[in-house]
Short mmCIF file of C-alpha atoms in Angstrom, two decimals:
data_model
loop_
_atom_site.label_atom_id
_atom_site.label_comp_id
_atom_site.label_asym_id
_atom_site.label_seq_id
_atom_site.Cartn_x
_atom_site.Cartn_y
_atom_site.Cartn_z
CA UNK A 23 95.79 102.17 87.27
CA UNK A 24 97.69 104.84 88.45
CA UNK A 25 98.77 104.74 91.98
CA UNK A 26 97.88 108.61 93.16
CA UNK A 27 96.83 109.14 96.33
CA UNK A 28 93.05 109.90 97.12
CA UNK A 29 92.26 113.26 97.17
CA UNK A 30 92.61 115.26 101.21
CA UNK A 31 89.07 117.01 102.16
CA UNK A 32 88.72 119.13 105.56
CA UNK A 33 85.95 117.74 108.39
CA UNK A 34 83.90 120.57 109.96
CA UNK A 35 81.60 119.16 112.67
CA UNK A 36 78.69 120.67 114.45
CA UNK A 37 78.43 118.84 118.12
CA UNK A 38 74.97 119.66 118.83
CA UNK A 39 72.31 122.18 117.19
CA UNK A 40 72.83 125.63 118.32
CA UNK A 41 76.71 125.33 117.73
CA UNK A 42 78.62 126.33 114.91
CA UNK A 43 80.75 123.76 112.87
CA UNK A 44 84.18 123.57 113.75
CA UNK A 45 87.45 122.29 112.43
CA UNK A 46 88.10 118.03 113.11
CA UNK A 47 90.82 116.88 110.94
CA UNK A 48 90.71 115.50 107.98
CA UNK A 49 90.68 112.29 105.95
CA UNK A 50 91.25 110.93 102.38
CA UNK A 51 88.42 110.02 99.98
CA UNK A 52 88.32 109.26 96.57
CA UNK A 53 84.93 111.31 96.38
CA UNK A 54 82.34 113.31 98.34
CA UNK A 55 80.13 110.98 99.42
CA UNK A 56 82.97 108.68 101.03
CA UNK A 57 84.41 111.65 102.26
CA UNK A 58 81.26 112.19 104.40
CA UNK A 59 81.62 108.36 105.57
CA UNK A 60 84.70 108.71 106.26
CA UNK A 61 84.33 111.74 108.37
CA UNK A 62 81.85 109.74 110.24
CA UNK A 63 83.94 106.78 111.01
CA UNK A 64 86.75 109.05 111.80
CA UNK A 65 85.70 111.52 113.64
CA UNK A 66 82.16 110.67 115.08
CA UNK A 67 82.34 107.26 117.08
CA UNK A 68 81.26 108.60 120.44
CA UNK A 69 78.61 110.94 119.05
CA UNK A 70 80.36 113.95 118.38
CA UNK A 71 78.69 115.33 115.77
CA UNK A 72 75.06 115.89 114.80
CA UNK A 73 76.14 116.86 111.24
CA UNK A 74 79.58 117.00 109.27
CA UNK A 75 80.93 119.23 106.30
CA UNK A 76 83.44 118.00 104.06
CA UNK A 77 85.47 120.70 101.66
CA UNK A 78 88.68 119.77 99.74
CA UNK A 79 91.76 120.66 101.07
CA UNK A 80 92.67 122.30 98.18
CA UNK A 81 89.68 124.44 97.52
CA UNK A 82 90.27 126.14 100.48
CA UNK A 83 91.63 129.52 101.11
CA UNK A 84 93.12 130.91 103.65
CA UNK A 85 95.50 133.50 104.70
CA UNK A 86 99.06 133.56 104.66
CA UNK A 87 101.05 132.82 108.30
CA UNK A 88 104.23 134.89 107.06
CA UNK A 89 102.15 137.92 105.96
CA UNK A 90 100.01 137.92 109.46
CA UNK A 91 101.16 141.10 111.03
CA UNK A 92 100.28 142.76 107.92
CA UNK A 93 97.65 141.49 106.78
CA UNK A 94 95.74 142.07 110.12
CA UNK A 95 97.42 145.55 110.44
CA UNK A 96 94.27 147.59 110.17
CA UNK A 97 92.34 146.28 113.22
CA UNK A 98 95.34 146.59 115.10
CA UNK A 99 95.47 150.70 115.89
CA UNK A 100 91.61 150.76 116.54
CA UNK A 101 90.71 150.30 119.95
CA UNK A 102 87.68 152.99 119.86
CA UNK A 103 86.15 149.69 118.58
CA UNK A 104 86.36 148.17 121.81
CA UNK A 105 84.14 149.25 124.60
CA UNK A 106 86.95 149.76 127.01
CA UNK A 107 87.89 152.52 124.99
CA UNK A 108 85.36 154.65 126.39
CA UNK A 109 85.24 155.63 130.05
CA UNK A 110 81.92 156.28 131.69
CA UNK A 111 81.86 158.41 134.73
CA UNK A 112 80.53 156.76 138.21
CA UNK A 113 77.14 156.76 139.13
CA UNK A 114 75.99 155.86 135.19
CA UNK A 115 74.39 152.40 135.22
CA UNK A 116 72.94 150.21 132.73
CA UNK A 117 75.67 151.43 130.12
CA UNK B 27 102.56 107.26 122.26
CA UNK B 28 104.67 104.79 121.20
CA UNK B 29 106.82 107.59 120.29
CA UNK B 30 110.37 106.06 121.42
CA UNK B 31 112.54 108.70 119.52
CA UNK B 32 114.41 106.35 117.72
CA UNK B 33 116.65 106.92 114.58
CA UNK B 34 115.20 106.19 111.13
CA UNK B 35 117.41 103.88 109.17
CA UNK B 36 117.99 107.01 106.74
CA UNK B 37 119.79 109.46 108.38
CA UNK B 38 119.23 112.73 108.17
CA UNK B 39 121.16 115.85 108.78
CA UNK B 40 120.69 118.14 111.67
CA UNK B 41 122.22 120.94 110.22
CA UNK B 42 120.24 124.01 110.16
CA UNK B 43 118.14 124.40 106.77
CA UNK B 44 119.66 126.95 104.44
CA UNK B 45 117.53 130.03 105.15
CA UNK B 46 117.70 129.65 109.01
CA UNK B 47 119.40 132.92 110.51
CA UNK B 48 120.41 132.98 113.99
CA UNK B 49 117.49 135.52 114.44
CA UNK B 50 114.91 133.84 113.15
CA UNK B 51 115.61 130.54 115.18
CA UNK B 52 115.53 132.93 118.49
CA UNK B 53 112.20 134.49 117.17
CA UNK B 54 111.49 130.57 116.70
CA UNK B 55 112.36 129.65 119.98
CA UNK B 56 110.98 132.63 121.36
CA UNK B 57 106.94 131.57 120.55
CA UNK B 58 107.47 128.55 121.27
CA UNK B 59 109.14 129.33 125.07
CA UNK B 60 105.77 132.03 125.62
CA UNK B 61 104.29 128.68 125.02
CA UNK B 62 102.57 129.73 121.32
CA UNK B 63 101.34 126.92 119.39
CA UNK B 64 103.07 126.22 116.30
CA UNK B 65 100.64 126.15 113.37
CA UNK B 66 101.05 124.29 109.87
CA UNK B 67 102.08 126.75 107.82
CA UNK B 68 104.01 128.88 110.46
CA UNK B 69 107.90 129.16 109.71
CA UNK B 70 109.80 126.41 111.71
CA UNK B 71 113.68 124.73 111.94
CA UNK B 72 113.87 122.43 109.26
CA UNK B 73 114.88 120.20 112.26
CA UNK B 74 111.94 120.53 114.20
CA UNK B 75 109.93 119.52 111.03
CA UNK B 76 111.55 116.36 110.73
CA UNK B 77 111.48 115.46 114.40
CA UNK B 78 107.80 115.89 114.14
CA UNK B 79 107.05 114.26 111.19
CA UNK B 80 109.30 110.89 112.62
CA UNK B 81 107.65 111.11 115.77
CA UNK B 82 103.98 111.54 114.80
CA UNK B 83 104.74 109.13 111.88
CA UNK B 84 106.22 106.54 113.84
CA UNK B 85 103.13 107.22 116.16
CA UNK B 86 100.85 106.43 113.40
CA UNK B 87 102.07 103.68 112.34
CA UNK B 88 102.66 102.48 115.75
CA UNK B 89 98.26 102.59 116.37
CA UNK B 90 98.03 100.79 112.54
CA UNK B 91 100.19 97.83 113.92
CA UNK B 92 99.01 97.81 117.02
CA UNK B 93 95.39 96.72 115.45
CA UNK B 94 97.47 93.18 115.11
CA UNK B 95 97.94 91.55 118.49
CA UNK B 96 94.48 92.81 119.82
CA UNK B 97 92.90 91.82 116.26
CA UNK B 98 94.40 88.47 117.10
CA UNK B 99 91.74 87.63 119.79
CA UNK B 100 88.36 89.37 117.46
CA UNK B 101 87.13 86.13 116.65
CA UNK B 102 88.00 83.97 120.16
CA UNK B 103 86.79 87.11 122.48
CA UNK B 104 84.90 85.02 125.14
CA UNK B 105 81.63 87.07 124.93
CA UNK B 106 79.84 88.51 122.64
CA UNK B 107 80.36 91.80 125.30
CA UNK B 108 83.81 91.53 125.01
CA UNK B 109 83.56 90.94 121.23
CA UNK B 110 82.03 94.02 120.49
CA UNK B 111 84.19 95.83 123.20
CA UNK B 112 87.34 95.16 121.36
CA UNK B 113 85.91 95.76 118.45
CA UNK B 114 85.13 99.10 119.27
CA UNK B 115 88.83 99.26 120.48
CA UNK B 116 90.30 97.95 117.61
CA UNK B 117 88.11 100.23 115.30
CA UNK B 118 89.81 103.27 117.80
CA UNK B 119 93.34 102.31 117.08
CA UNK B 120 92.72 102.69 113.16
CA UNK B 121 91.06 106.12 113.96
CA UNK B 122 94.00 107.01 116.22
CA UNK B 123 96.33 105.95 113.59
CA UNK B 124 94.29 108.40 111.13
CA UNK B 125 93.91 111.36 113.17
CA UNK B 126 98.21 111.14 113.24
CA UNK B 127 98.56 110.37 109.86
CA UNK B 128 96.39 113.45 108.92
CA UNK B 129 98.64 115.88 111.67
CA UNK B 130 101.91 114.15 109.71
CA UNK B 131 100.58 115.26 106.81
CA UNK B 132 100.27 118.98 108.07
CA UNK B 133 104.12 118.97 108.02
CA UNK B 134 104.23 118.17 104.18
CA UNK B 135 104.18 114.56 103.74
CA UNK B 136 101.72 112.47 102.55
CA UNK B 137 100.34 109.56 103.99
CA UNK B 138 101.15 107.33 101.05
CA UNK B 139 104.45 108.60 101.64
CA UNK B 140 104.55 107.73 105.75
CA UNK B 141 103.06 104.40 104.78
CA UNK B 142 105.49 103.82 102.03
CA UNK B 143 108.47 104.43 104.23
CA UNK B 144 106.83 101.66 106.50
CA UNK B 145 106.48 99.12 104.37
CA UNK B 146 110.04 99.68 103.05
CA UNK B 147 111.15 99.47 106.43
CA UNK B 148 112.63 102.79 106.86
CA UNK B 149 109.97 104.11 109.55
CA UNK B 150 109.80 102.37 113.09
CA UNK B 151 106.50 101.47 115.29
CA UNK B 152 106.79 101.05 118.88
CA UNK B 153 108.95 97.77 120.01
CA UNK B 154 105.61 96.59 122.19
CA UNK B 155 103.48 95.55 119.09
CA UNK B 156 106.54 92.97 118.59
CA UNK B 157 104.68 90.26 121.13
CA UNK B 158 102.86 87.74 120.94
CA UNK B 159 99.38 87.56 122.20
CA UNK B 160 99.00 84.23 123.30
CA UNK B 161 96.00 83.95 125.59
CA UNK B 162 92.58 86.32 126.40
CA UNK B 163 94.46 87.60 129.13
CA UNK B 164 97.25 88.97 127.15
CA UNK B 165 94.10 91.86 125.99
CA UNK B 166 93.40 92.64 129.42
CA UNK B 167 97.14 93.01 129.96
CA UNK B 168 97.60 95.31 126.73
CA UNK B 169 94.42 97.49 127.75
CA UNK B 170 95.78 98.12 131.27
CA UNK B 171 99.44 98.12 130.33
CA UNK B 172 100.37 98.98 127.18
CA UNK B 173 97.74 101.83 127.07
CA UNK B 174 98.13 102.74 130.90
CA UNK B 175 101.96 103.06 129.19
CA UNK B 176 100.57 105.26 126.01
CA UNK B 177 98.40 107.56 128.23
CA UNK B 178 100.95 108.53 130.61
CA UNK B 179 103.30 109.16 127.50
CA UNK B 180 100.28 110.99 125.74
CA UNK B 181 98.97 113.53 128.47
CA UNK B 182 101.84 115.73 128.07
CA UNK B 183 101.70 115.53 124.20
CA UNK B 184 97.97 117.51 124.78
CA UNK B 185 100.45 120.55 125.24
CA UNK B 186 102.84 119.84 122.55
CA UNK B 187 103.93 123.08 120.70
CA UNK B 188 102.90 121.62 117.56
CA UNK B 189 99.20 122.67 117.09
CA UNK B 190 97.89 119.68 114.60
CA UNK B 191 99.82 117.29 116.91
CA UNK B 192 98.50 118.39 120.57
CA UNK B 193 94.88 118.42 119.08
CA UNK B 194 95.01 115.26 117.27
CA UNK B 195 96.71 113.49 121.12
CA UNK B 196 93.32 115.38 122.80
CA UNK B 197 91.33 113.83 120.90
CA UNK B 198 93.12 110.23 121.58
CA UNK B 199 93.60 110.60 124.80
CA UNK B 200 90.38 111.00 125.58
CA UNK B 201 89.35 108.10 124.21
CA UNK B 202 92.78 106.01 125.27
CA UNK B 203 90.71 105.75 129.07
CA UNK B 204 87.94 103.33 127.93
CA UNK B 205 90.75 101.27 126.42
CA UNK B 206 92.96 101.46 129.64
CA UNK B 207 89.66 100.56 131.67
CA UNK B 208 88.03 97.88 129.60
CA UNK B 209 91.88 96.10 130.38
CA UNK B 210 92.15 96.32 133.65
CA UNK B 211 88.44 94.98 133.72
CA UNK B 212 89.68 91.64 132.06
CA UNK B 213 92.23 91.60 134.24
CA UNK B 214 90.10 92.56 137.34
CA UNK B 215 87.39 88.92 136.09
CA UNK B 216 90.11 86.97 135.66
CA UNK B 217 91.99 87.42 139.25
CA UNK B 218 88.34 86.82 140.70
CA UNK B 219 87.96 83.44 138.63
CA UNK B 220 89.43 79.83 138.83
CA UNK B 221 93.15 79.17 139.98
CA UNK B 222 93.66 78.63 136.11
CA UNK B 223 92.02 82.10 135.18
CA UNK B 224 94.53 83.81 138.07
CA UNK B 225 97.57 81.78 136.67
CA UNK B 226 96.33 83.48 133.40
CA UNK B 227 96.50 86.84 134.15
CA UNK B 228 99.44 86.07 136.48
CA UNK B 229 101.10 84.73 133.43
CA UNK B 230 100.33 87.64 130.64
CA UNK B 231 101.33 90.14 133.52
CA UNK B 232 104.74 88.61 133.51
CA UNK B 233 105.40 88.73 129.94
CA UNK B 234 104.14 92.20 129.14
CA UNK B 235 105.41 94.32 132.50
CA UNK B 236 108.96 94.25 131.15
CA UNK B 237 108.30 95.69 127.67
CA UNK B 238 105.67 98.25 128.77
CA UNK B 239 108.66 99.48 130.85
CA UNK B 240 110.92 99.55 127.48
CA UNK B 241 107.68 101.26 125.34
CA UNK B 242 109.39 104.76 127.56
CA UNK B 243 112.25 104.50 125.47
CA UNK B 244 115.88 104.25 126.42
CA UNK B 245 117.02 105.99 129.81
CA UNK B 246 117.74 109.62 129.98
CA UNK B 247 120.99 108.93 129.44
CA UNK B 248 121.07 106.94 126.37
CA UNK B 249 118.01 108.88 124.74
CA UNK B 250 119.90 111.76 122.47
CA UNK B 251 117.04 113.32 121.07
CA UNK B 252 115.54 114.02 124.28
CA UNK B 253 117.21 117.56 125.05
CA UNK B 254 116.25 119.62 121.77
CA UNK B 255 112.80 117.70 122.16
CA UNK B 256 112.44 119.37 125.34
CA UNK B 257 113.71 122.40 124.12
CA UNK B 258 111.35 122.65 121.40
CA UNK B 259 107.93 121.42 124.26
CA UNK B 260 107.44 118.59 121.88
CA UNK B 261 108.04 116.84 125.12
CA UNK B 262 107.49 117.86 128.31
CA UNK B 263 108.96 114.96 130.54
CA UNK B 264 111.84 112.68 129.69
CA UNK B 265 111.67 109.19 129.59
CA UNK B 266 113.00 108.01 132.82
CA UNK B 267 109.97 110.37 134.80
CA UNK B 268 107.38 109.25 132.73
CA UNK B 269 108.52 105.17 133.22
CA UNK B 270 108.68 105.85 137.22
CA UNK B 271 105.63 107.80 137.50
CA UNK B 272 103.71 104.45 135.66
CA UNK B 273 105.39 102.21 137.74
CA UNK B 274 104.23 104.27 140.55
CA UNK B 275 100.33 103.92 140.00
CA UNK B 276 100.83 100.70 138.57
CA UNK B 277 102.15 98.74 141.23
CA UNK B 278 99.28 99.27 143.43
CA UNK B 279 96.60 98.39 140.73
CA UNK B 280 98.83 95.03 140.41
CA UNK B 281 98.08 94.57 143.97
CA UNK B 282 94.90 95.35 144.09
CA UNK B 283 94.58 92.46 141.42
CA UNK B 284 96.55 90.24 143.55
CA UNK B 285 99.18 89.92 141.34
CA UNK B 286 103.21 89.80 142.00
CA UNK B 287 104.82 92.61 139.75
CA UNK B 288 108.00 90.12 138.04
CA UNK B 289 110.94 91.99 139.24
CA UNK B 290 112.35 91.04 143.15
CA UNK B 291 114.20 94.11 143.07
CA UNK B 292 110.79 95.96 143.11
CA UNK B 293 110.15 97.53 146.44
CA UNK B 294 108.45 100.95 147.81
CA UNK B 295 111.45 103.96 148.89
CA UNK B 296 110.40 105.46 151.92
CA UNK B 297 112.75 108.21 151.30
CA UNK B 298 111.82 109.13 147.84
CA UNK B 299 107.97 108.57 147.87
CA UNK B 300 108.60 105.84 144.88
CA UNK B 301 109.18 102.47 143.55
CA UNK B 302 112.87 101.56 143.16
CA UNK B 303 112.64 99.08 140.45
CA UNK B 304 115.33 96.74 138.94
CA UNK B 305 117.35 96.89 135.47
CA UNK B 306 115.25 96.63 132.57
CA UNK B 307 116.87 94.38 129.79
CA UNK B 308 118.04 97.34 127.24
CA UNK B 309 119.84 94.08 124.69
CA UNK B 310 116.42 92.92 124.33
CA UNK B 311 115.00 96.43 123.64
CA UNK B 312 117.81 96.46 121.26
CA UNK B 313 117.06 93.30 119.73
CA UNK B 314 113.05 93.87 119.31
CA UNK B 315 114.01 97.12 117.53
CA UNK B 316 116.46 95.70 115.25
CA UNK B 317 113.99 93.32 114.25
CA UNK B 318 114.62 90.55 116.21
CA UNK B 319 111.58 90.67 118.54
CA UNK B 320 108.80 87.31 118.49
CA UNK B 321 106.80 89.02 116.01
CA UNK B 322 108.67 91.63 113.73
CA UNK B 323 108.17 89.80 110.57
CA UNK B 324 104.85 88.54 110.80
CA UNK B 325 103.48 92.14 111.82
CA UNK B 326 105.06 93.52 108.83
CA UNK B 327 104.31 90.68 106.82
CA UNK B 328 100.87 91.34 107.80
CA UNK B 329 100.54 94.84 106.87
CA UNK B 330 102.30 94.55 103.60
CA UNK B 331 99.66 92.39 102.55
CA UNK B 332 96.65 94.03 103.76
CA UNK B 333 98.40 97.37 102.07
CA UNK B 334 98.48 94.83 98.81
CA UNK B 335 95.21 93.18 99.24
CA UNK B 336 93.25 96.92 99.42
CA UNK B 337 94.93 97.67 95.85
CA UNK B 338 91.71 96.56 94.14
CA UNK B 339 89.07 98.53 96.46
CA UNK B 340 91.22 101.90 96.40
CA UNK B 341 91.60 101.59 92.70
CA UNK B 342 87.96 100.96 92.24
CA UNK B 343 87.08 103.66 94.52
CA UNK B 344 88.76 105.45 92.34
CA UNK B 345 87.73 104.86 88.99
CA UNK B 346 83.93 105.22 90.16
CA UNK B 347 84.33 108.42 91.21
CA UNK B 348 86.39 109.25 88.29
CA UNK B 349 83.05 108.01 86.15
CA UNK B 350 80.36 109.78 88.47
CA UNK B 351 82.66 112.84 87.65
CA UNK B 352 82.44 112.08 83.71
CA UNK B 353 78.58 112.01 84.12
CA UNK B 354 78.05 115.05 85.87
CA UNK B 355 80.61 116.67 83.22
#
């Protein structure tokens, strides 16, 4: 049997209902459903979680540190999206 | 903790990698002086890579070992409360040593890898794991101790500039309190029991104050990777403040036990607001980290073969899944 590591999957854990999932850590499992175990043991002891995603590492994508700047370039120059941009005269309420 | 910022046996090079302009170690330094986090795939000094990945790795292995002396007492524990509490401890220590090994890995090593270079002997673990835990006592003195020790090393690590690092220590150190407590609990029955339960804990507090002093590391001056650690806000205190500031809130918990801290130089400075404490025993430090400690070869001994004796169950684990896969296919 060939001695290769177990494959690296990504925990996502919700804390309570009304939350959204958020990055944990991760942990090696040779398949889904241990994966989902493993999360558990790992990262839910003390009731952290009242449910758990598992993704391989490798299946996910994500953007690339070095090409940042660029990459999020086109929100930078568009503050009219924020509503500071906009300056309401005194006496307006409710705006 | 148990980060000591010791050499590896394999030394490597601090020269600067080969793509590492002057400019880009100031933009480097820069983020990390604005106090940025430091993500995974950022650009970093090839140095600061390896620093991490000995410290964190040496910190995982550290919690793996350190299931040993504790595990020692699973099956003696003198409750079943106390069973299940260490237990739960023990199961903690694995976790801690997995939430590391996963933040290692962020840095481009593999865990078989860190593991590997343990078992070979080429990583370190913290010098403390080297003793012996001889009676019940000796796990209330580890819990208040040797984690009191880790804690105070560990808070600061929350604000490491190395993102995967600081959030895995959050997550420990949160949970590092109910080991600290559940210690000094022990500790707190024992002093209130028979003359032979207080010459218990008297006795385990001897033997482990000394090398929960040494789990700081060496003294400012002898510790050389302390300065471009600081630097870099891996860490934020060196060793010598961290070691006083424990003695300081440990002294009085001693007392409060009723029990006499094993150093007669020990006394309170008026003048500085501290403990002025006497020389710890640096050729015994030396001598536990060469490999020389009570316990070295049986901890290693013991972790080689529990590596060996999990062969079968990862291999199986292994081939099932490799079949479920075939099915669905």
């Amino acid at each position: 049997m060939t001695d290769e590591e177990w494959p690296l999957y990504e925990v996502f854990i919700r804390a309570r209902s009304g939350l959204s999932h958020r990055h944990a850590g991760s942990v090696h499992a040779a398949d889904d459903e241990m994966a989902l175990n493993h999360a558990r043991d790992t990262y839910t002891r003390r009731m952290e979680g009242v449910s758990i995603w598992v993704v391989r590492s490798d299946k996910i994508v994500a953007s690339d540190p070095a090409e940042t700047s660029a990459f999020f370039e086109p929100a930078e120059d568009k503050v009219y999206r924020h509503p500071t941009f906009y300056e309401i005269p005194e006496g307006v309420e409710n705006l | 903790m148990y980060t000591q910022g010791l050499d590896q046996k394999t030394k490597t090079s601090d020269k600067p990698g080969p793509l590492e302009g002057p400019e880009q170690l100031a933009e480097f330094q820069a983020r990390v002086d604005a106090e940025e986090k430091i993500e995974a795939k950022d650009w970093m000094p090839e140095a600061y890579r390896r620093t991490l990945v000995r410290q964190i790795s040496q910190h995982a292995h550290s919690e793996i070992i350190g299931m040993q002396p504790e595990g020692n007492w699973l099956t003696r524990a003198p409750s079943l409360k106390r069973k299940a509490i260490l237990l739960a401890k023990v199961q903690d220590e694995a976790g801690h040593g997995l939430y590391l090994y996963s933040a290692g890995e962020t840095l481009g090593v593999s865990r078989d890898q860190m593991v590997a270079d343990l078992l070979a002997g080429r990583a370190k673990y913290s010098s403390i794991f080297n003793y012996p835990t001889l009676t019940w006592a000796d796990i209330g003195a580890i819990g208040w101790l040797v984690d009191g020790a880790a804690i105070m090393n560990q808070i600061p690590l929350c604000r490491c500039s190395y993102g995967p690092y600081a959030r895995a220590m959050v997550r420990i150190c949160k949970e590092e309190s109910f080991h600290q407590r559940q210690g000094f609990e022990i500790m707190l029955e024992l002093s209130k029991g028979t003359d032979a339960q207080k010459e218990m804990a008297q006795d385990a507090f001897n033997r482990w104050w000394w090398p929960s002093l040494m789990m700081f590391g060496p003294g400012d001056k002898d510790s050389k990777h302390s300065a471009q650690s600081m630097a870099w806000k891996i860490k934020r205190f060196s060793n010598d403040e961290l070691r006083q500031k424990f003695v300081d809130v440990t002294v009085p918990q001693a007392q409060f036990l009723g029990l006499r801290v094993p150093d007669d130089d020990l006394h309170y400075n008026d003048e500085t607001g501290h403990y002025d404490f006497g020389e710890i025993d640096w050729q015994e430090f030396l001598d536990v980290l060469a490999g020389n400690g009570p316990c070295n070869r049986q901890r290693m001994a013991q972790r080689t073969r529990a590596h060996e004796d999990g062969q079968w169950v990862r291999d199986a684990a292994r081939a099932y899944a490799a079949r479920q896969r075939a099915k669905a296919a």
